């Protein structure tokens, strides 16, 4: 949620002050059209490779996308390709968030011998709100401290650096953290046992 909201919150700043052509934002934004196409492939990929594997490869692709976008700077080709790859990283979560939540509910019931479905659902909803708020807060805090002034046609070097950090480096760092966490999230291996034992208990 932090990653996706940062893109929305900083895209206009990046194309206005860094690229120097705000009209290109809509061209790069069209990369969102790839998302529905990828979403349609997720059920088959998840069935074949497992939901966690899809999540993990999404993070790997997303990391590559953010690295490409960072290295490419203002190059339109790398911006578009990097954005497409970074958007792909969010697809497994967007498409299978409810599956992940249900898996966590089953894991909780199996581990604690009682269901805490309501608590897990609340945490998920709370996480969405916190992610959006954290992204907005980061933009205000970092750009404010960097001396961003919306009345200026050209920003200071420090403000421009802050915009680049918010648009590329922080989403990259978040994606890398998510990738690392995905290797600790091995619930796919436990699910057959969990479902079997929950079934015997039920």
JSON list of C-alpha atoms in Angstrom, two decimals:
[
{"chain": "A", "resi": 1, "resn": "UNK", "atom": "CA", "xyz": [0.00, 0.00, 0.00]},
{"chain": "A", "resi": 2, "resn": "UNK", "atom": "CA", "xyz": [2.88, 2.38, 0.74]},
{"chain": "A", "resi": 3, "resn": "UNK", "atom": "CA", "xyz": [4.51, 1.49, -2.57]},
{"chain": "A", "resi": 4, "resn": "UNK", "atom": "CA", "xyz": [1.42, 1.94, -4.74]},
{"chain": "A", "resi": 5, "resn": "UNK", "atom": "CA", "xyz": [0.30, 5.15, -3.02]},
{"chain": "A", "resi": 6, "resn": "UNK", "atom": "CA", "xyz": [3.74, 6.71, -3.39]},
{"chain": "A", "resi": 7, "resn": "UNK", "atom": "CA", "xyz": [3.53, 6.29, -7.17]},
{"chain": "A", "resi": 8, "resn": "UNK", "atom": "CA", "xyz": [0.18, 8.10, -7.24]},
{"chain": "A", "resi": 9, "resn": "UNK", "atom": "CA", "xyz": [1.32, 10.84, -4.86]},
{"chain": "A", "resi": 10, "resn": "UNK", "atom": "CA", "xyz": [4.63, 11.65, -6.55]},
{"chain": "A", "resi": 11, "resn": "UNK", "atom": "CA", "xyz": [4.03, 10.98, -10.24]},
{"chain": "A", "resi": 12, "resn": "UNK", "atom": "CA", "xyz": [2.96, 14.55, -11.05]},
{"chain": "A", "resi": 13, "resn": "UNK", "atom": "CA", "xyz": [5.94, 16.06, -9.20]},
{"chain": "A", "resi": 14, "resn": "UNK", "atom": "CA", "xyz": [8.39, 13.75, -10.94]},
{"chain": "A", "resi": 15, "resn": "UNK", "atom": "CA", "xyz": [7.19, 14.49, -14.45]},
{"chain": "A", "resi": 16, "resn": "UNK", "atom": "CA", "xyz": [6.78, 18.22, -13.82]},
{"chain": "A", "resi": 17, "resn": "UNK", "atom": "CA", "xyz": [10.12, 18.93, -12.16]},
{"chain": "A", "resi": 18, "resn": "UNK", "atom": "CA", "xyz": [12.43, 16.01, -13.01]},
{"chain": "A", "resi": 19, "resn": "UNK", "atom": "CA", "xyz": [11.34, 14.95, -16.51]},
{"chain": "A", "resi": 20, "resn": "UNK", "atom": "CA", "xyz": [10.21, 18.47, -17.37]},
{"chain": "A", "resi": 21, "resn": "UNK", "atom": "CA", "xyz": [7.16, 17.38, -19.32]},
{"chain": "A", "resi": 22, "resn": "UNK", "atom": "CA", "xyz": [4.08, 16.67, -17.25]},
{"chain": "A", "resi": 23, "resn": "UNK", "atom": "CA", "xyz": [2.13, 15.43, -20.28]},
{"chain": "A", "resi": 24, "resn": "UNK", "atom": "CA", "xyz": [4.33, 12.31, -20.30]},
{"chain": "A", "resi": 25, "resn": "UNK", "atom": "CA", "xyz": [2.79, 11.28, -16.99]},
{"chain": "A", "resi": 26, "resn": "UNK", "atom": "CA", "xyz": [-0.34, 10.10, -18.81]},
{"chain": "A", "resi": 27, "resn": "UNK", "atom": "CA", "xyz": [1.79, 8.11, -21.26]},
{"chain": "A", "resi": 28, "resn": "UNK", "atom": "CA", "xyz": [3.62, 6.31, -18.46]},
{"chain": "A", "resi": 29, "resn": "UNK", "atom": "CA", "xyz": [0.37, 6.05, -16.49]},
{"chain": "A", "resi": 30, "resn": "UNK", "atom": "CA", "xyz": [-1.06, 4.04, -19.39]},
{"chain": "A", "resi": 31, "resn": "UNK", "atom": "CA", "xyz": [1.20, 1.24, -18.14]},
{"chain": "A", "resi": 32, "resn": "UNK", "atom": "CA", "xyz": [-1.66, 0.51, -15.74]},
{"chain": "A", "resi": 33, "resn": "UNK", "atom": "CA", "xyz": [-3.41, -1.15, -18.67]},
{"chain": "A", "resi": 34, "resn": "UNK", "atom": "CA", "xyz": [-1.08, -4.12, -18.24]},
{"chain": "A", "resi": 35, "resn": "UNK", "atom": "CA", "xyz": [-2.53, -4.87, -14.81]},
{"chain": "A", "resi": 36, "resn": "UNK", "atom": "CA", "xyz": [-5.89, -6.41, -15.91]},
{"chain": "A", "resi": 37, "resn": "UNK", "atom": "CA", "xyz": [-4.06, -8.60, -18.42]},
{"chain": "A", "resi": 38, "resn": "UNK", "atom": "CA", "xyz": [-1.68, -9.93, -15.78]},
{"chain": "A", "resi": 39, "resn": "UNK", "atom": "CA", "xyz": [-4.51, -10.38, -13.27]},
{"chain": "A", "resi": 40, "resn": "UNK", "atom": "CA", "xyz": [-6.26, -12.75, -15.69]},
{"chain": "A", "resi": 41, "resn": "UNK", "atom": "CA", "xyz": [-3.16, -14.97, -15.69]},
{"chain": "A", "resi": 42, "resn": "UNK", "atom": "CA", "xyz": [-2.77, -15.07, -11.90]},
{"chain": "A", "resi": 43, "resn": "UNK", "atom": "CA", "xyz": [-5.31, -17.85, -11.12]},
{"chain": "A", "resi": 44, "resn": "UNK", "atom": "CA", "xyz": [-3.58, -20.30, -13.50]},
{"chain": "A", "resi": 45, "resn": "UNK", "atom": "CA", "xyz": [-0.11, -19.30, -12.30]},
{"chain": "A", "resi": 46, "resn": "UNK", "atom": "CA", "xyz": [-1.19, -19.60, -8.67]},
{"chain": "A", "resi": 47, "resn": "UNK", "atom": "CA", "xyz": [-2.68, -23.05, -9.26]},
{"chain": "A", "resi": 48, "resn": "UNK", "atom": "CA", "xyz": [0.48, -24.25, -10.99]},
{"chain": "A", "resi": 49, "resn": "UNK", "atom": "CA", "xyz": [3.19, -22.65, -8.84]},
{"chain": "A", "resi": 50, "resn": "UNK", "atom": "CA", "xyz": [1.44, -21.66, -5.60]},
{"chain": "A", "resi": 51, "resn": "UNK", "atom": "CA", "xyz": [0.28, -18.25, -4.38]},
{"chain": "A", "resi": 52, "resn": "UNK", "atom": "CA", "xyz": [3.46, -17.52, -2.43]},
{"chain": "A", "resi": 53, "resn": "UNK", "atom": "CA", "xyz": [5.66, -18.26, -5.44]},
{"chain": "A", "resi": 54, "resn": "UNK", "atom": "CA", "xyz": [3.58, -15.82, -7.51]},
{"chain": "A", "resi": 55, "resn": "UNK", "atom": "CA", "xyz": [3.98, -13.24, -4.76]},
{"chain": "A", "resi": 56, "resn": "UNK", "atom": "CA", "xyz": [7.74, -13.78, -4.65]},
{"chain": "A", "resi": 57, "resn": "UNK", "atom": "CA", "xyz": [8.28, -13.55, -8.41]},
{"chain": "A", "resi": 58, "resn": "UNK", "atom": "CA", "xyz": [6.09, -10.46, -8.47]},
{"chain": "A", "resi": 59, "resn": "UNK", "atom": "CA", "xyz": [8.47, -8.83, -5.99]},
{"chain": "A", "resi": 60, "resn": "UNK", "atom": "CA", "xyz": [11.50, -9.88, -8.04]},
{"chain": "A", "resi": 61, "resn": "UNK", "atom": "CA", "xyz": [9.98, -8.37, -11.19]},
{"chain": "A", "resi": 62, "resn": "UNK", "atom": "CA", "xyz": [9.02, -5.24, -9.27]},
{"chain": "A", "resi": 63, "resn": "UNK", "atom": "CA", "xyz": [12.54, -4.84, -7.88]},
{"chain": "A", "resi": 64, "resn": "UNK", "atom": "CA", "xyz": [13.94, -5.08, -11.40]},
{"chain": "A", "resi": 65, "resn": "UNK", "atom": "CA", "xyz": [11.41, -2.47, -12.53]},
{"chain": "A", "resi": 66, "resn": "UNK", "atom": "CA", "xyz": [12.33, 0.05, -9.86]},
{"chain": "A", "resi": 67, "resn": "UNK", "atom": "CA", "xyz": [16.05, -0.49, -10.49]},
{"chain": "A", "resi": 68, "resn": "UNK", "atom": "CA", "xyz": [15.50, 0.08, -14.23]},
{"chain": "A", "resi": 69, "resn": "UNK", "atom": "CA", "xyz": [13.45, 3.19, -13.57]},
{"chain": "A", "resi": 70, "resn": "UNK", "atom": "CA", "xyz": [16.09, 4.54, -11.17]},
{"chain": "A", "resi": 71, "resn": "UNK", "atom": "CA", "xyz": [19.00, 3.90, -13.53]},
{"chain": "A", "resi": 72, "resn": "UNK", "atom": "CA", "xyz": [17.09, 5.26, -16.54]},
{"chain": "A", "resi": 73, "resn": "UNK", "atom": "CA", "xyz": [16.25, 8.54, -14.84]},
{"chain": "A", "resi": 74, "resn": "UNK", "atom": "CA", "xyz": [14.23, 10.67, -17.26]},
{"chain": "A", "resi": 75, "resn": "UNK", "atom": "CA", "xyz": [14.47, 8.29, -20.22]},
{"chain": "A", "resi": 76, "resn": "UNK", "atom": "CA", "xyz": [10.89, 7.68, -21.36]},
{"chain": "A", "resi": 77, "resn": "UNK", "atom": "CA", "xyz": [11.52, 4.10, -22.51]},
{"chain": "A", "resi": 78, "resn": "UNK", "atom": "CA", "xyz": [13.01, 2.99, -19.18]},
{"chain": "A", "resi": 79, "resn": "UNK", "atom": "CA", "xyz": [10.32, 4.94, -17.32]},
{"chain": "A", "resi": 80, "resn": "UNK", "atom": "CA", "xyz": [7.56, 3.08, -19.15]},
{"chain": "A", "resi": 81, "resn": "UNK", "atom": "CA", "xyz": [9.21, -0.34, -18.97]},
{"chain": "A", "resi": 82, "resn": "UNK", "atom": "CA", "xyz": [10.26, 0.15, -15.35]},
{"chain": "A", "resi": 83, "resn": "UNK", "atom": "CA", "xyz": [6.75, 1.27, -14.40]},
{"chain": "A", "resi": 84, "resn": "UNK", "atom": "CA", "xyz": [5.19, -1.73, -16.17]},
{"chain": "A", "resi": 85, "resn": "UNK", "atom": "CA", "xyz": [7.48, -4.10, -14.26]},
{"chain": "A", "resi": 86, "resn": "UNK", "atom": "CA", "xyz": [6.89, -2.31, -10.95]},
{"chain": "A", "resi": 87, "resn": "UNK", "atom": "CA", "xyz": [3.13, -2.49, -11.45]},
{"chain": "A", "resi": 88, "resn": "UNK", "atom": "CA", "xyz": [3.37, -6.24, -12.08]},
{"chain": "A", "resi": 89, "resn": "UNK", "atom": "CA", "xyz": [4.82, -6.59, -8.57]},
{"chain": "A", "resi": 90, "resn": "UNK", "atom": "CA", "xyz": [1.52, -5.40, -7.09]},
{"chain": "A", "resi": 91, "resn": "UNK", "atom": "CA", "xyz": [-0.66, -7.75, -9.14]},
{"chain": "A", "resi": 92, "resn": "UNK", "atom": "CA", "xyz": [-0.30, -10.94, -7.05]},
{"chain": "A", "resi": 93, "resn": "UNK", "atom": "CA", "xyz": [-1.21, -9.03, -3.90]},
{"chain": "A", "resi": 94, "resn": "UNK", "atom": "CA", "xyz": [-4.10, -7.18, -5.56]},
{"chain": "A", "resi": 95, "resn": "UNK", "atom": "CA", "xyz": [-5.47, -10.33, -7.19]},
{"chain": "A", "resi": 96, "resn": "UNK", "atom": "CA", "xyz": [-5.01, -12.71, -4.26]},
{"chain": "A", "resi": 97, "resn": "UNK", "atom": "CA", "xyz": [-5.23, -10.52, -1.15]},
{"chain": "A", "resi": 98, "resn": "UNK", "atom": "CA", "xyz": [-8.37, -12.33, 0.00]},
{"chain": "A", "resi": 99, "resn": "UNK", "atom": "CA", "xyz": [-6.69, -15.71, -0.52]},
{"chain": "A", "resi": 100, "resn": "UNK", "atom": "CA", "xyz": [-3.72, -14.60, 1.60]},
{"chain": "A", "resi": 101, "resn": "UNK", "atom": "CA", "xyz": [-6.07, -13.37, 4.31]},
{"chain": "A", "resi": 102, "resn": "UNK", "atom": "CA", "xyz": [-8.03, -16.64, 4.38]},
{"chain": "A", "resi": 103, "resn": "UNK", "atom": "CA", "xyz": [-4.76, -18.61, 4.50]},
{"chain": "A", "resi": 104, "resn": "UNK", "atom": "CA", "xyz": [-3.71, -16.53, 7.52]},
{"chain": "A", "resi": 105, "resn": "UNK", "atom": "CA", "xyz": [-7.09, -17.19, 9.14]},
{"chain": "A", "resi": 106, "resn": "UNK", "atom": "CA", "xyz": [-6.63, -20.93, 8.66]},
{"chain": "A", "resi": 107, "resn": "UNK", "atom": "CA", "xyz": [-3.07, -20.73, 9.96]},
{"chain": "A", "resi": 108, "resn": "UNK", "atom": "CA", "xyz": [-4.25, -18.84, 13.03]},
{"chain": "A", "resi": 109, "resn": "UNK", "atom": "CA", "xyz": [-6.98, -21.41, 13.72]},
{"chain": "A", "resi": 110, "resn": "UNK", "atom": "CA", "xyz": [-4.47, -24.23, 13.34]},
{"chain": "A", "resi": 111, "resn": "UNK", "atom": "CA", "xyz": [-1.73, -22.59, 15.41]},
{"chain": "A", "resi": 112, "resn": "UNK", "atom": "CA", "xyz": [-3.89, -21.17, 18.23]},
{"chain": "A", "resi": 113, "resn": "UNK", "atom": "CA", "xyz": [-6.65, -23.77, 18.16]},
{"chain": "A", "resi": 114, "resn": "UNK", "atom": "CA", "xyz": [-9.23, -20.99, 17.80]},
{"chain": "A", "resi": 115, "resn": "UNK", "atom": "CA", "xyz": [-10.37, -18.75, 14.99]},
{"chain": "A", "resi": 116, "resn": "UNK", "atom": "CA", "xyz": [-9.46, -15.05, 14.98]},
{"chain": "A", "resi": 117, "resn": "UNK", "atom": "CA", "xyz": [-10.93, -14.22, 11.58]},
{"chain": "A", "resi": 118, "resn": "UNK", "atom": "CA", "xyz": [-12.39, -10.90, 12.65]},
{"chain": "A", "resi": 119, "resn": "UNK", "atom": "CA", "xyz": [-9.06, -9.68, 14.02]},
{"chain": "A", "resi": 120, "resn": "UNK", "atom": "CA", "xyz": [-7.17, -10.67, 10.86]},
{"chain": "A", "resi": 121, "resn": "UNK", "atom": "CA", "xyz": [-9.74, -8.92, 8.64]},
{"chain": "A", "resi": 122, "resn": "UNK", "atom": "CA", "xyz": [-9.46, -5.80, 10.79]},
{"chain": "A", "resi": 123, "resn": "UNK", "atom": "CA", "xyz": [-5.67, -5.82, 10.57]},
{"chain": "A", "resi": 124, "resn": "UNK", "atom": "CA", "xyz": [-5.84, -6.07, 6.79]},
{"chain": "A", "resi": 125, "resn": "UNK", "atom": "CA", "xyz": [-8.23, -3.11, 6.53]},
{"chain": "A", "resi": 126, "resn": "UNK", "atom": "CA", "xyz": [-6.15, -1.14, 9.02]},
{"chain": "A", "resi": 127, "resn": "UNK", "atom": "CA", "xyz": [-2.99, -1.88, 7.02]},
{"chain": "A", "resi": 128, "resn": "UNK", "atom": "CA", "xyz": [-4.58, -0.42, 3.90]},
{"chain": "A", "resi": 129, "resn": "UNK", "atom": "CA", "xyz": [-5.38, 2.84, 5.69]},
{"chain": "A", "resi": 130, "resn": "UNK", "atom": "CA", "xyz": [-1.96, 3.00, 7.35]},
{"chain": "A", "resi": 131, "resn": "UNK", "atom": "CA", "xyz": [-0.22, 2.42, 4.01]},
{"chain": "A", "resi": 132, "resn": "UNK", "atom": "CA", "xyz": [-2.09, 5.25, 2.33]},
{"chain": "A", "resi": 133, "resn": "UNK", "atom": "CA", "xyz": [-1.50, 7.58, 5.28]},
{"chain": "A", "resi": 134, "resn": "UNK", "atom": "CA", "xyz": [2.19, 6.65, 5.50]},
{"chain": "A", "resi": 135, "resn": "UNK", "atom": "CA", "xyz": [2.71, 7.39, 1.80]},
{"chain": "A", "resi": 136, "resn": "UNK", "atom": "CA", "xyz": [1.03, 10.80, 2.06]},
{"chain": "A", "resi": 137, "resn": "UNK", "atom": "CA", "xyz": [2.92, 11.56, 5.26]},
{"chain": "A", "resi": 138, "resn": "UNK", "atom": "CA", "xyz": [6.26, 10.63, 3.70]},
{"chain": "A", "resi": 139, "resn": "UNK", "atom": "CA", "xyz": [5.64, 12.92, 0.73]},
{"chain": "A", "resi": 140, "resn": "UNK", "atom": "CA", "xyz": [4.77, 15.86, 2.95]},
{"chain": "A", "resi": 141, "resn": "UNK", "atom": "CA", "xyz": [7.58, 15.27, 5.42]},
{"chain": "A", "resi": 142, "resn": "UNK", "atom": "CA", "xyz": [10.41, 14.64, 2.96]},
{"chain": "A", "resi": 143, "resn": "UNK", "atom": "CA", "xyz": [9.45, 17.31, 0.44]},
{"chain": "A", "resi": 144, "resn": "UNK", "atom": "CA", "xyz": [8.76, 19.84, 3.19]},
{"chain": "A", "resi": 145, "resn": "UNK", "atom": "CA", "xyz": [12.17, 19.27, 4.77]},
{"chain": "A", "resi": 146, "resn": "UNK", "atom": "CA", "xyz": [13.81, 19.47, 1.33]},
{"chain": "A", "resi": 147, "resn": "UNK", "atom": "CA", "xyz": [12.40, 22.94, 0.78]},
{"chain": "A", "resi": 148, "resn": "UNK", "atom": "CA", "xyz": [9.83, 22.17, -1.88]},
{"chain": "A", "resi": 149, "resn": "UNK", "atom": "CA", "xyz": [7.89, 25.29, -2.91]},
{"chain": "A", "resi": 150, "resn": "UNK", "atom": "CA", "xyz": [4.88, 24.74, -5.16]},
{"chain": "A", "resi": 151, "resn": "UNK", "atom": "CA", "xyz": [4.93, 28.37, -6.31]},
{"chain": "A", "resi": 152, "resn": "UNK", "atom": "CA", "xyz": [8.29, 27.91, -8.04]},
{"chain": "A", "resi": 153, "resn": "UNK", "atom": "CA", "xyz": [8.57, 26.80, -11.67]},
{"chain": "A", "resi": 154, "resn": "UNK", "atom": "CA", "xyz": [11.98, 25.26, -10.93]},
{"chain": "A", "resi": 155, "resn": "UNK", "atom": "CA", "xyz": [12.74, 23.52, -7.64]},
{"chain": "A", "resi": 156, "resn": "UNK", "atom": "CA", "xyz": [16.02, 23.48, -5.76]},
{"chain": "A", "resi": 157, "resn": "UNK", "atom": "CA", "xyz": [18.44, 20.58, -6.23]},
{"chain": "A", "resi": 158, "resn": "UNK", "atom": "CA", "xyz": [17.54, 19.34, -2.75]},
{"chain": "A", "resi": 159, "resn": "UNK", "atom": "CA", "xyz": [13.80, 19.35, -3.54]},
{"chain": "A", "resi": 160, "resn": "UNK", "atom": "CA", "xyz": [14.42, 17.55, -6.84]},
{"chain": "A", "resi": 161, "resn": "UNK", "atom": "CA", "xyz": [16.45, 14.91, -5.03]},
{"chain": "A", "resi": 162, "resn": "UNK", "atom": "CA", "xyz": [13.59, 14.42, -2.57]},
{"chain": "A", "resi": 163, "resn": "UNK", "atom": "CA", "xyz": [11.17, 13.87, -5.46]},
{"chain": "A", "resi": 164, "resn": "UNK", "atom": "CA", "xyz": [13.48, 11.28, -7.03]},
{"chain": "A", "resi": 165, "resn": "UNK", "atom": "CA", "xyz": [13.89, 9.50, -3.69]},
{"chain": "A", "resi": 166, "resn": "UNK", "atom": "CA", "xyz": [10.12, 9.36, -3.19]},
{"chain": "A", "resi": 167, "resn": "UNK", "atom": "CA", "xyz": [9.39, 8.24, -6.75]},
{"chain": "A", "resi": 168, "resn": "UNK", "atom": "CA", "xyz": [12.11, 5.61, -7.11]},
{"chain": "A", "resi": 169, "resn": "UNK", "atom": "CA", "xyz": [14.27, 4.84, -4.09]},
{"chain": "A", "resi": 170, "resn": "UNK", "atom": "CA", "xyz": [11.68, 4.42, -1.34]},
{"chain": "A", "resi": 171, "resn": "UNK", "atom": "CA", "xyz": [9.37, 2.20, -3.45]},
{"chain": "A", "resi": 172, "resn": "UNK", "atom": "CA", "xyz": [12.45, 0.15, -4.39]},
{"chain": "A", "resi": 173, "resn": "UNK", "atom": "CA", "xyz": [13.41, -0.25, -0.73]},
{"chain": "A", "resi": 174, "resn": "UNK", "atom": "CA", "xyz": [9.83, -1.24, 0.20]},
{"chain": "A", "resi": 175, "resn": "UNK", "atom": "CA", "xyz": [9.75, -3.82, -2.60]},
{"chain": "A", "resi": 176, "resn": "UNK", "atom": "CA", "xyz": [13.08, -5.32, -1.52]},
{"chain": "A", "resi": 177, "resn": "UNK", "atom": "CA", "xyz": [11.78, -5.62, 2.06]},
{"chain": "A", "resi": 178, "resn": "UNK", "atom": "CA", "xyz": [8.62, -7.31, 0.73]},
{"chain": "A", "resi": 179, "resn": "UNK", "atom": "CA", "xyz": [10.78, -9.70, -1.32]},
{"chain": "A", "resi": 180, "resn": "UNK", "atom": "CA", "xyz": [12.81, -10.64, 1.76]},
{"chain": "A", "resi": 181, "resn": "UNK", "atom": "CA", "xyz": [9.65, -11.17, 3.80]},
{"chain": "A", "resi": 182, "resn": "UNK", "atom": "CA", "xyz": [8.19, -13.36, 1.04]},
{"chain": "A", "resi": 183, "resn": "UNK", "atom": "CA", "xyz": [11.00, -15.86, 1.64]},
{"chain": "A", "resi": 184, "resn": "UNK", "atom": "CA", "xyz": [9.92, -16.08, 5.29]},
{"chain": "A", "resi": 185, "resn": "UNK", "atom": "CA", "xyz": [6.29, -16.58, 4.28]},
{"chain": "A", "resi": 186, "resn": "UNK", "atom": "CA", "xyz": [6.23, -20.32, 3.65]},
{"chain": "A", "resi": 187, "resn": "UNK", "atom": "CA", "xyz": [2.58, -21.00, 4.36]},
{"chain": "A", "resi": 188, "resn": "UNK", "atom": "CA", "xyz": [2.09, -22.82, 1.02]},
{"chain": "A", "resi": 189, "resn": "UNK", "atom": "CA", "xyz": [4.12, -25.73, 2.40]},
{"chain": "A", "resi": 190, "resn": "UNK", "atom": "CA", "xyz": [1.96, -25.90, 5.53]},
{"chain": "A", "resi": 191, "resn": "UNK", "atom": "CA", "xyz": [-1.48, -25.51, 3.96]},
{"chain": "A", "resi": 192, "resn": "UNK", "atom": "CA", "xyz": [-2.08, -29.20, 3.08]},
{"chain": "A", "resi": 193, "resn": "UNK", "atom": "CA", "xyz": [-1.33, -30.18, 6.69]},
{"chain": "A", "resi": 194, "resn": "UNK", "atom": "CA", "xyz": [-3.34, -27.24, 8.07]},
{"chain": "A", "resi": 195, "resn": "UNK", "atom": "CA", "xyz": [-6.41, -28.04, 5.97]},
{"chain": "A", "resi": 196, "resn": "UNK", "atom": "CA", "xyz": [-6.17, -31.72, 6.79]},
{"chain": "A", "resi": 197, "resn": "UNK", "atom": "CA", "xyz": [-5.91, -31.18, 10.55]},
{"chain": "A", "resi": 198, "resn": "UNK", "atom": "CA", "xyz": [-8.57, -28.49, 10.60]},
{"chain": "A", "resi": 199, "resn": "UNK", "atom": "CA", "xyz": [-10.81, -30.87, 8.69]},
{"chain": "A", "resi": 200, "resn": "UNK", "atom": "CA", "xyz": [-10.27, -33.62, 11.28]},
{"chain": "A", "resi": 201, "resn": "UNK", "atom": "CA", "xyz": [-10.94, -31.18, 14.07]},
{"chain": "A", "resi": 202, "resn": "UNK", "atom": "CA", "xyz": [-14.10, -29.88, 12.35]}
]
